[in-house]
Amino acid sequence: MLRSSIRAYSSATSRPFRLAVIGSGPAGFYTSHRLLKEVTNVKIDVYDSLPVPHGLVRFGVAPDHPEVKNVMTTFDKVAEDDRFRFLGNVTIGSSLKSSKNISVQELKKHYDAILFSYGASEDRHLGIPNENVYGVESARAFVAWYNGLPQFENLKLPLDQTDTAVVIGQGNVALDVARVLLSPIDTLRKTDITEYALEALSKSKIRHVHVVGRRGPLQAAFTSKELREQMNLPNVAYKADKDWIKSEIDAAQPFLSKRRPLKRMMGILEKGSAITSADRSWSLEFLRSPTEILTDTNQTKVRGIRYELNRLEGPSPLETKAVGTGELEDRECGLVLRSIGYKSLPMDGVPFDARQGRVPNSYGKILDSEGQEVPGMYTAGWLKRGPTGVIVSTMTDAYETADTIAQDIKESRAMLNDNDDSDKKGADGLEDIFKSRDIRPVSYADWKRIEAAEFAAGEKLGKPREKFVKVEDMLAVLQ
């Protein structure tokens, strides 16, 4: 439940309340958006280790979903507020030890509060034999590759060496990567997918993609929109055990009658696709848990995958568990993409629950190991709730955190450096550190120059934009 909106803290004699935001993805921007509306005398500095903002909107949304990226327009409007400042190309408290990083402790000296919204940057592993051989990769890395996230442009994938790919997981990201693998290249050319990805996909021999889950259709995590889009792929056949799927849906009708979104999705799944025979195909395969990656004789690359077949147990679809039967099944393939979730990484100086993979909190207020509120420290987004939900979920979540911060400001609750009444200067107080460590912060105006260069490069190629995929190329625009 959201805390009530606050339109307080507008005293003309009060110094500005200084908030640092770590991470410029949707969570950071939406929290800033709400807080700027609710609190008059606030100044927000948003930090990102990359020179470019927007996080997963830029690097995680599928290139053929441009409508999802329209939220960038909202973020642009947030950045127009003179109480907001973006500082890209500045790494805060990274686990990567570097003389250029700014520590959380150094940041605390210049702010009243800090919001941590740096998301989930690692993927979960299957934990099975041979998972690290060539041809096994995370869906996260594949998405980062075709979306142009720096340091992923050299990702090697056997797209031209096999006709069959397996995607482990049945969420929206799994369908995204399956769709990109099977989409007509001319369709992808009209998007902002990177040129190097277009080149590789144009030579791809992938013709069949199997999207595999350990439970049944009612437990699949994708949405109706994504499933419908997958069913409507041109010249791509859909294959599945349709009779079994129908029997599962029929048996669950009392449960589905009370859950319209799920019932709608099951209707799409039961209807399937009008295309039953084509050179390309995709399938949904249920009740399968990977147990081993099968390799060639040299154990250097993928030749297949082994599953244990499961059965479902539980009192209701919401409480269903996959239980192994001991029966094994092998499938030949040359590419395996795991799409089983993301995880956040801890940051020095910030409480972290390693078991749940997130920062412990109450309505966005960070809690210590004893469950006590940590003064002046907040969280939003996947770092707050775990890596689930879509951008709208992140917006609601971020607004909740913003309301918590606003309430704390109104009640003058303990902030960072509570006994220090000095005027906090925010990023201005870090200028000497920036200079001594050769840190060149990138402003939002700088970002718009980078973006304009991407638009210009894209126009020449007949696409919305051509992203810079190297940090040095982004910074070169500003020189």
Coordinates of C-alpha atoms in Angstrom, one line a residue:
M1 CA 0.0 0.0 0.0
L2 CA 1.4 3.4 -1.0
R3 CA 2.0 5.9 1.7
S4 CA -0.1 9.1 1.2
S5 CA 1.3 11.8 -1.1
I6 CA 3.1 14.6 0.5
R7 CA 3.3 18.2 -0.7
A8 CA 5.4 19.5 2.1
Y9 CA 8.9 20.7 2.7
S10 CA 8.6 23.9 0.8
S11 CA 10.0 26.3 3.3
A12 CA 11.9 29.1 1.4
T13 CA 14.5 29.3 4.3
S14 CA 15.3 25.6 4.3
R15 CA 18.4 24.4 2.4
P16 CA 17.6 21.9 -0.4
F17 CA 17.2 18.3 0.6
R18 CA 19.9 16.4 -1.3
L19 CA 19.3 13.0 -2.7
A20 CA 21.7 10.8 -4.6
V21 CA 20.2 8.1 -6.8
I22 CA 22.5 5.2 -7.9
G23 CA 21.2 3.8 -11.2
S24 CA 19.4 5.7 -14.0
G25 CA 17.0 3.0 -15.1
P26 CA 13.2 3.2 -14.8
A27 CA 13.3 2.8 -10.9
G28 CA 15.7 5.7 -10.5
F29 CA 13.8 8.0 -12.9
Y30 CA 10.3 7.1 -11.6
T31 CA 11.3 7.7 -8.0
S32 CA 12.8 11.1 -9.0
H33 CA 9.7 11.9 -11.1
R34 CA 7.4 11.3 -8.1
L35 CA 9.6 13.0 -5.6
L36 CA 10.1 16.2 -7.7
K37 CA 6.3 16.5 -7.8
E38 CA 5.7 15.9 -4.1
V39 CA 8.6 17.8 -2.5
T40 CA 9.4 21.3 -3.6
N41 CA 12.8 22.0 -2.0
V42 CA 14.7 18.9 -3.2
K43 CA 17.7 18.4 -5.5
I44 CA 18.4 15.0 -7.0
D45 CA 21.6 13.8 -8.5
V46 CA 21.3 10.5 -10.5
Y47 CA 24.5 8.5 -11.1
D48 CA 25.2 5.8 -13.6
S49 CA 28.4 4.0 -14.5
L50 CA 27.6 4.3 -18.2
P51 CA 27.6 7.7 -20.0
V52 CA 24.0 7.0 -21.2
P53 CA 20.9 6.7 -19.0
H54 CA 17.7 4.6 -19.0
G55 CA 19.1 1.2 -18.0
L56 CA 16.9 -1.7 -19.1
V57 CA 14.7 0.5 -21.2
R58 CA 17.7 1.0 -23.5
F59 CA 19.4 -2.3 -23.0
G60 CA 16.7 -4.8 -22.0
V61 CA 13.6 -4.0 -24.1
A62 CA 13.4 -6.0 -27.3
P63 CA 14.2 -3.9 -30.4
D64 CA 10.9 -4.7 -32.0
H65 CA 9.0 -3.2 -29.1
P66 CA 9.6 0.5 -29.7
E67 CA 6.4 1.5 -27.9
V68 CA 7.8 0.3 -24.6
K69 CA 10.7 2.7 -25.0
N70 CA 8.3 5.7 -25.2
V71 CA 8.8 6.1 -21.4
M72 CA 12.1 7.8 -22.4
T73 CA 10.0 10.8 -23.3
T74 CA 8.8 10.9 -19.7
F75 CA 12.3 10.6 -18.4
D76 CA 13.4 13.5 -20.7
K77 CA 10.8 15.7 -19.1
V78 CA 12.0 14.7 -15.6
A79 CA 15.5 15.7 -16.7
E80 CA 14.3 19.2 -17.7
D81 CA 13.6 20.1 -14.1
D82 CA 16.5 22.2 -12.8
R83 CA 16.3 20.3 -9.5
F84 CA 17.4 17.2 -11.3
R85 CA 20.9 16.3 -12.5
F86 CA 22.3 13.3 -14.3
L87 CA 25.9 12.3 -13.8
G88 CA 26.8 9.5 -16.2
N89 CA 30.2 7.8 -16.5
V90 CA 30.5 7.8 -12.7
T91 CA 30.8 4.5 -10.9
I92 CA 29.6 4.4 -7.3
G93 CA 30.6 1.6 -5.0
S94 CA 31.1 -1.1 -7.6
S95 CA 32.4 -4.5 -6.7
L96 CA 35.0 -3.9 -9.4
K97 CA 38.0 -2.4 -7.6
S98 CA 39.1 0.7 -9.4
S99 CA 40.8 3.9 -8.5
K100 CA 38.1 5.7 -10.3
N101 CA 35.2 4.5 -8.3
I102 CA 33.4 6.7 -5.7
S103 CA 32.6 4.8 -2.5
V104 CA 29.3 4.9 -0.7
Q105 CA 31.0 6.5 2.3
E106 CA 32.4 9.3 0.2
L107 CA 29.0 9.9 -1.3
K108 CA 27.3 10.0 2.2
K109 CA 29.3 13.2 3.1
H110 CA 27.5 15.3 0.5
Y111 CA 23.9 14.0 0.6
D112 CA 21.0 13.8 3.1
A113 CA 19.9 10.5 1.6
I114 CA 20.8 7.9 -1.0
L115 CA 18.5 5.8 -3.2
F116 CA 19.9 2.6 -4.5
S117 CA 18.2 1.5 -7.7
Y118 CA 21.0 -0.2 -9.7
G119 CA 19.0 -3.2 -10.6
A120 CA 20.0 -6.8 -11.3
S121 CA 23.1 -7.2 -13.5
E122 CA 23.9 -10.9 -13.2
D123 CA 22.0 -13.9 -14.4
R124 CA 21.2 -17.1 -12.5
H125 CA 22.9 -20.4 -13.5
L126 CA 21.4 -23.8 -14.0
G127 CA 24.2 -25.5 -12.0
I128 CA 24.5 -28.5 -14.2
P129 CA 27.5 -30.3 -15.8
N130 CA 29.1 -28.6 -18.9
E131 CA 27.2 -25.4 -18.5
N132 CA 30.2 -23.3 -19.4
V133 CA 31.0 -24.8 -22.8
Y134 CA 30.7 -22.8 -26.0
G135 CA 27.1 -22.6 -27.1
V136 CA 25.6 -22.1 -23.6
E137 CA 24.9 -18.5 -22.8
S138 CA 22.5 -16.5 -20.7
A139 CA 19.5 -14.8 -22.3
R140 CA 20.7 -11.7 -20.5
A141 CA 24.0 -11.7 -22.4
F142 CA 22.2 -12.3 -25.7
V143 CA 19.8 -9.4 -25.1
A144 CA 22.7 -7.2 -24.1
W145 CA 24.5 -8.2 -27.3
Y146 CA 21.7 -7.3 -29.7
N147 CA 20.8 -4.2 -27.7
G148 CA 24.3 -2.8 -27.7
L149 CA 25.3 -2.9 -24.0
P150 CA 29.0 -2.0 -23.8
Q151 CA 31.4 -4.9 -23.4
F152 CA 29.0 -7.4 -25.1
E153 CA 29.7 -6.6 -28.7
N154 CA 32.2 -9.4 -29.0
L155 CA 29.9 -12.1 -27.6
K156 CA 30.4 -15.3 -29.6
L157 CA 27.4 -17.5 -30.4
P158 CA 27.1 -20.5 -32.8
L159 CA 24.3 -19.0 -34.8
D160 CA 25.7 -20.2 -38.1
Q161 CA 26.6 -23.6 -36.8
T162 CA 23.3 -25.1 -35.8
D163 CA 19.6 -25.1 -36.8
T164 CA 18.2 -25.7 -33.2
A165 CA 18.3 -23.5 -30.1
V166 CA 16.9 -24.3 -26.7
V167 CA 15.7 -21.5 -24.3
I168 CA 15.4 -22.6 -20.7
G169 CA 12.7 -20.6 -19.0
Q170 CA 9.2 -19.4 -19.9
G171 CA 9.1 -15.7 -19.1
N172 CA 8.8 -12.7 -21.4
V173 CA 12.6 -12.6 -21.9
A174 CA 12.6 -16.2 -23.1
L175 CA 10.0 -15.3 -25.7
D176 CA 11.9 -12.1 -26.7
V177 CA 15.0 -14.1 -27.5
A178 CA 13.0 -16.8 -29.3
R179 CA 11.3 -14.1 -31.4
V180 CA 14.5 -12.4 -32.3
L181 CA 16.1 -15.7 -33.3
L182 CA 13.1 -16.4 -35.7
S183 CA 12.1 -13.0 -36.9
P184 CA 12.6 -12.1 -40.6
I185 CA 15.8 -10.1 -40.9
D186 CA 14.1 -7.4 -42.9
T187 CA 11.8 -6.8 -39.9
L188 CA 14.7 -6.5 -37.5
R189 CA 16.5 -4.0 -39.9
K190 CA 13.8 -1.4 -39.2
T191 CA 14.5 -1.5 -35.4
D192 CA 17.4 -0.1 -33.3
I193 CA 19.1 -3.5 -33.1
T194 CA 22.8 -3.2 -33.5
E195 CA 24.4 -3.6 -36.9
Y196 CA 26.7 -6.4 -35.8
A197 CA 23.8 -8.3 -34.4
L198 CA 22.0 -7.9 -37.8
E199 CA 25.0 -9.1 -39.6
A200 CA 25.2 -12.2 -37.4
L201 CA 21.5 -12.9 -37.5
S202 CA 21.4 -12.6 -41.3
K203 CA 23.8 -15.5 -41.4
S204 CA 22.0 -17.5 -38.7
K205 CA 21.0 -21.1 -39.5
I206 CA 18.6 -21.3 -36.5
R207 CA 15.3 -22.7 -37.7
H208 CA 13.8 -24.3 -34.6
V209 CA 13.6 -22.8 -31.1
H210 CA 12.3 -24.8 -28.1
V211 CA 11.2 -22.8 -25.1
V212 CA 11.3 -25.1 -22.1
G213 CA 9.9 -24.9 -18.6
R214 CA 10.0 -27.3 -15.6
R215 CA 6.3 -26.9 -14.7
G216 CA 3.1 -26.7 -16.7
P217 CA 1.3 -24.1 -18.9
L218 CA -0.5 -22.5 -15.9
Q219 CA 2.8 -21.7 -14.3
A220 CA 4.4 -20.1 -17.3
A221 CA 5.6 -16.5 -16.5
F222 CA 5.1 -14.8 -19.9
T223 CA 2.2 -12.4 -20.6
S224 CA -0.6 -12.6 -23.1
K225 CA 0.9 -9.8 -25.2
E226 CA 4.2 -11.6 -25.6
L227 CA 2.6 -15.0 -26.2
R228 CA 0.2 -13.6 -28.9
E229 CA 3.1 -11.9 -30.6
Q230 CA 5.0 -15.2 -30.7
M231 CA 2.1 -17.1 -32.1
N232 CA 1.8 -14.5 -34.9
L233 CA 5.4 -14.7 -36.1
P234 CA 5.2 -14.8 -39.9
N235 CA 6.1 -18.2 -41.5
V236 CA 6.9 -19.8 -38.2
A237 CA 5.0 -22.9 -37.1
Y238 CA 4.0 -23.5 -33.4
K239 CA 4.5 -27.0 -32.0
A240 CA 3.4 -28.4 -28.7
D241 CA 1.6 -31.3 -27.1
K242 CA -1.7 -29.5 -27.7
D243 CA -4.0 -32.3 -26.3
W244 CA -2.1 -32.3 -23.0
I245 CA -2.2 -28.5 -22.8
K246 CA -5.9 -28.5 -23.4
S247 CA -6.5 -31.2 -20.7
E248 CA -4.5 -29.1 -18.2
I249 CA -6.5 -26.0 -19.1
D250 CA -9.8 -27.9 -18.9
A251 CA -9.0 -29.3 -15.5
A252 CA -8.2 -25.8 -14.2
Q253 CA -11.4 -24.0 -15.3
P254 CA -12.7 -23.4 -11.7
F255 CA -9.3 -21.8 -10.9
L256 CA -9.1 -19.8 -14.2
S257 CA -12.7 -18.5 -13.9
K258 CA -11.5 -16.3 -11.0
R259 CA -8.3 -15.1 -12.8
R260 CA -9.2 -13.3 -16.0
P261 CA -5.6 -12.4 -17.2
L262 CA -4.5 -16.0 -16.8
K263 CA -7.6 -17.3 -18.5
R264 CA -7.1 -15.0 -21.4
M265 CA -3.5 -16.2 -21.8
M266 CA -4.6 -19.9 -21.6
G267 CA -7.1 -19.1 -24.4
I268 CA -4.3 -17.8 -26.6
L269 CA -2.2 -20.9 -25.8
E270 CA -5.1 -23.3 -26.5
K271 CA -5.9 -21.6 -29.8
G272 CA -2.2 -21.8 -30.9
S273 CA -1.1 -20.5 -34.3
A274 CA -2.7 -20.7 -37.7
I275 CA 0.6 -21.8 -39.1
T276 CA 1.2 -25.5 -38.5
S277 CA 3.8 -26.2 -41.1
A278 CA 6.8 -24.0 -42.1
D279 CA 10.5 -24.1 -42.5
R280 CA 10.9 -22.4 -39.1
S281 CA 9.2 -23.4 -35.9
W282 CA 9.1 -22.8 -32.2
S283 CA 7.7 -25.0 -29.4
L284 CA 6.6 -24.8 -25.8
E285 CA 7.9 -27.8 -23.8
F286 CA 6.7 -28.3 -20.3
L287 CA 7.6 -30.6 -17.3
R288 CA 11.3 -30.7 -18.1
S289 CA 14.3 -29.8 -15.9
P290 CA 17.8 -29.6 -17.5
T291 CA 20.2 -32.0 -15.9
E292 CA 23.2 -31.9 -18.2
I293 CA 24.6 -30.1 -21.3
L294 CA 25.7 -32.7 -23.8
T295 CA 29.0 -31.9 -25.6
D296 CA 31.0 -33.0 -28.5
T297 CA 33.8 -35.6 -28.1
N298 CA 36.3 -32.8 -27.2
Q299 CA 33.9 -31.4 -24.6
T300 CA 34.3 -27.9 -26.1
K301 CA 30.8 -27.1 -27.5
V302 CA 27.1 -28.0 -27.2
R303 CA 25.6 -30.9 -29.1
G304 CA 22.5 -31.3 -27.0
I305 CA 20.7 -31.1 -23.6
R306 CA 19.4 -33.8 -21.2
Y307 CA 16.2 -33.3 -19.2
E308 CA 14.6 -35.1 -16.4
L309 CA 10.9 -35.3 -17.0
N310 CA 8.7 -34.0 -14.2
R311 CA 5.2 -34.4 -12.8
L312 CA 3.2 -31.7 -11.0
E313 CA 2.3 -32.0 -7.4
G314 CA 0.4 -29.5 -5.2
P315 CA -3.1 -28.5 -4.0
S316 CA -3.6 -25.7 -6.6
P317 CA -1.9 -24.2 -9.6
L318 CA -0.5 -21.5 -7.4
E319 CA 1.2 -24.0 -5.1
T320 CA 2.3 -26.5 -7.8
K321 CA 5.8 -28.0 -7.6
A322 CA 7.7 -29.9 -10.3
V323 CA 8.8 -33.3 -9.0
G324 CA 11.4 -35.3 -11.0
T325 CA 10.3 -38.7 -12.2
G326 CA 13.8 -40.1 -12.9
E327 CA 13.0 -40.5 -16.6
L328 CA 15.5 -38.8 -18.8
E329 CA 15.2 -37.3 -22.3
D330 CA 17.9 -36.0 -24.7
R331 CA 17.5 -33.3 -27.3
E332 CA 20.0 -32.4 -30.0
C333 CA 20.8 -28.6 -30.2
G334 CA 23.7 -26.4 -30.8
L335 CA 22.7 -23.3 -28.7
V336 CA 21.3 -23.2 -25.2
L337 CA 20.1 -19.8 -23.7
R338 CA 19.2 -19.9 -20.0
S339 CA 16.5 -17.5 -19.1
I340 CA 15.8 -18.4 -15.5
G341 CA 16.1 -15.0 -13.9
Y342 CA 18.5 -12.2 -12.8
K343 CA 20.2 -11.4 -9.5
S344 CA 21.4 -8.3 -7.9
L345 CA 24.9 -7.9 -6.6
P346 CA 25.8 -6.4 -3.1
M347 CA 27.5 -3.1 -2.8
D348 CA 29.9 -2.2 0.0
G349 CA 28.2 -0.2 2.7
V350 CA 24.7 -1.4 1.8
P351 CA 22.8 -4.2 3.6
F352 CA 22.1 -7.1 1.3
D353 CA 20.1 -10.3 1.7
A354 CA 22.2 -12.8 -0.3
R355 CA 19.5 -15.5 0.0
Q356 CA 16.8 -13.4 -1.6
G357 CA 19.2 -11.5 -3.8
R358 CA 17.9 -8.0 -2.8
V359 CA 18.3 -5.2 -0.3
P360 CA 16.0 -5.7 2.7
N361 CA 13.5 -2.9 3.1
S362 CA 10.2 -1.7 4.3
Y363 CA 8.3 0.4 1.7
G364 CA 11.7 1.2 0.2
K365 CA 13.4 2.2 3.5
I366 CA 16.5 0.0 3.8
L367 CA 16.7 -2.3 6.9
D368 CA 19.8 -3.6 8.6
S369 CA 20.5 -7.2 9.6
E370 CA 18.4 -6.6 12.8
G371 CA 15.5 -5.3 10.8
Q372 CA 16.0 -1.7 11.9
E373 CA 15.6 1.2 9.5
V374 CA 18.9 2.5 8.2
P375 CA 18.8 6.4 8.3
G376 CA 18.8 8.1 4.9
M377 CA 19.1 4.9 2.8
Y378 CA 16.4 3.8 0.4
T379 CA 15.9 1.3 -2.5
A380 CA 13.7 0.9 -5.5
G381 CA 13.2 -1.4 -8.5
W382 CA 14.5 -4.9 -8.9
L383 CA 17.1 -4.3 -6.1
K384 CA 14.1 -3.6 -3.8
R385 CA 11.7 -6.3 -4.7
G386 CA 13.7 -8.9 -6.8
P387 CA 13.9 -9.2 -10.6
T388 CA 10.2 -9.5 -11.4
G389 CA 7.6 -7.5 -13.1
V390 CA 7.5 -5.1 -16.1
I391 CA 8.1 -1.4 -16.3
V392 CA 4.6 -0.5 -15.0
S393 CA 5.4 -2.6 -11.9
T394 CA 8.6 -0.7 -11.5
M395 CA 6.8 2.6 -11.7
T396 CA 4.4 1.6 -8.9
D397 CA 7.2 0.3 -6.8
A398 CA 9.3 3.5 -7.3
Y399 CA 6.3 5.7 -6.4
E400 CA 6.0 3.8 -3.2
T401 CA 9.6 4.5 -2.3
A402 CA 9.3 8.2 -3.3
D403 CA 6.3 8.5 -0.9
T404 CA 8.4 6.9 1.8
I405 CA 11.2 9.4 1.3
A406 CA 8.7 12.3 1.1
Q407 CA 7.1 11.2 4.4
D408 CA 10.5 11.0 6.1
I409 CA 11.3 14.5 4.9
K410 CA 8.0 15.9 6.2
E411 CA 8.6 14.2 9.6
S412 CA 12.3 15.3 9.7
R413 CA 13.2 11.6 10.4
A414 CA 16.9 10.8 10.8
M415 CA 18.8 11.1 7.6
L416 CA 22.5 10.6 6.7
N417 CA 24.8 12.6 8.9
D418 CA 21.9 13.4 11.2
N419 CA 24.1 15.4 13.5
D420 CA 25.8 17.4 10.7
D421 CA 24.0 20.6 10.0
S422 CA 26.4 21.7 7.2
D423 CA 25.1 22.6 3.8
K424 CA 25.2 19.5 1.6
K425 CA 26.5 20.3 -1.8
G426 CA 25.7 17.1 -3.6
A427 CA 27.8 16.4 -6.7
D428 CA 29.4 19.8 -6.4
G429 CA 31.1 18.6 -3.3
L430 CA 32.7 15.8 -5.2
E431 CA 34.4 17.9 -7.9
D432 CA 37.9 17.6 -6.4
I433 CA 37.5 13.8 -6.3
F434 CA 36.3 13.8 -9.9
K435 CA 39.4 15.8 -11.0
S436 CA 41.9 13.8 -8.9
R437 CA 40.6 10.5 -10.3
D438 CA 40.2 11.7 -13.8
I439 CA 36.4 11.1 -13.8
R440 CA 34.5 13.0 -16.5
P441 CA 30.8 13.1 -15.5
V442 CA 28.4 13.2 -18.5
S443 CA 25.4 15.5 -18.1
Y444 CA 21.9 14.9 -19.5
A445 CA 22.6 17.6 -22.1
D446 CA 25.7 15.6 -23.1
W447 CA 23.6 12.5 -23.3
K448 CA 21.2 14.2 -25.7
R449 CA 24.2 15.1 -27.9
I450 CA 25.2 11.4 -27.9
E451 CA 21.6 10.4 -28.7
A452 CA 21.5 12.9 -31.6
A453 CA 24.6 11.3 -33.1
E454 CA 22.9 7.9 -32.8
F455 CA 19.8 9.2 -34.5
A456 CA 21.9 10.6 -37.3
A457 CA 23.8 7.3 -37.8
G458 CA 20.5 5.4 -37.7
E459 CA 19.0 7.6 -40.3
K460 CA 21.7 6.7 -42.8
L461 CA 20.9 3.0 -42.2
G462 CA 17.1 3.5 -42.4
K463 CA 16.5 2.7 -38.7
P464 CA 15.5 4.7 -35.6
R465 CA 19.1 4.9 -34.2
E466 CA 22.4 3.1 -34.3
K467 CA 23.7 2.8 -30.8
F468 CA 27.2 3.4 -29.8
V469 CA 28.4 0.2 -28.2
K470 CA 31.7 1.4 -26.8
V471 CA 32.1 4.0 -24.0
E472 CA 35.0 5.6 -25.7
D473 CA 32.9 6.2 -28.8
M474 CA 30.1 7.8 -26.7
L475 CA 32.6 10.1 -25.0
A476 CA 34.3 10.9 -28.4
V477 CA 31.0 12.7 -29.4
L478 CA 31.5 15.1 -26.6
Q479 CA 35.1 16.0 -27.5

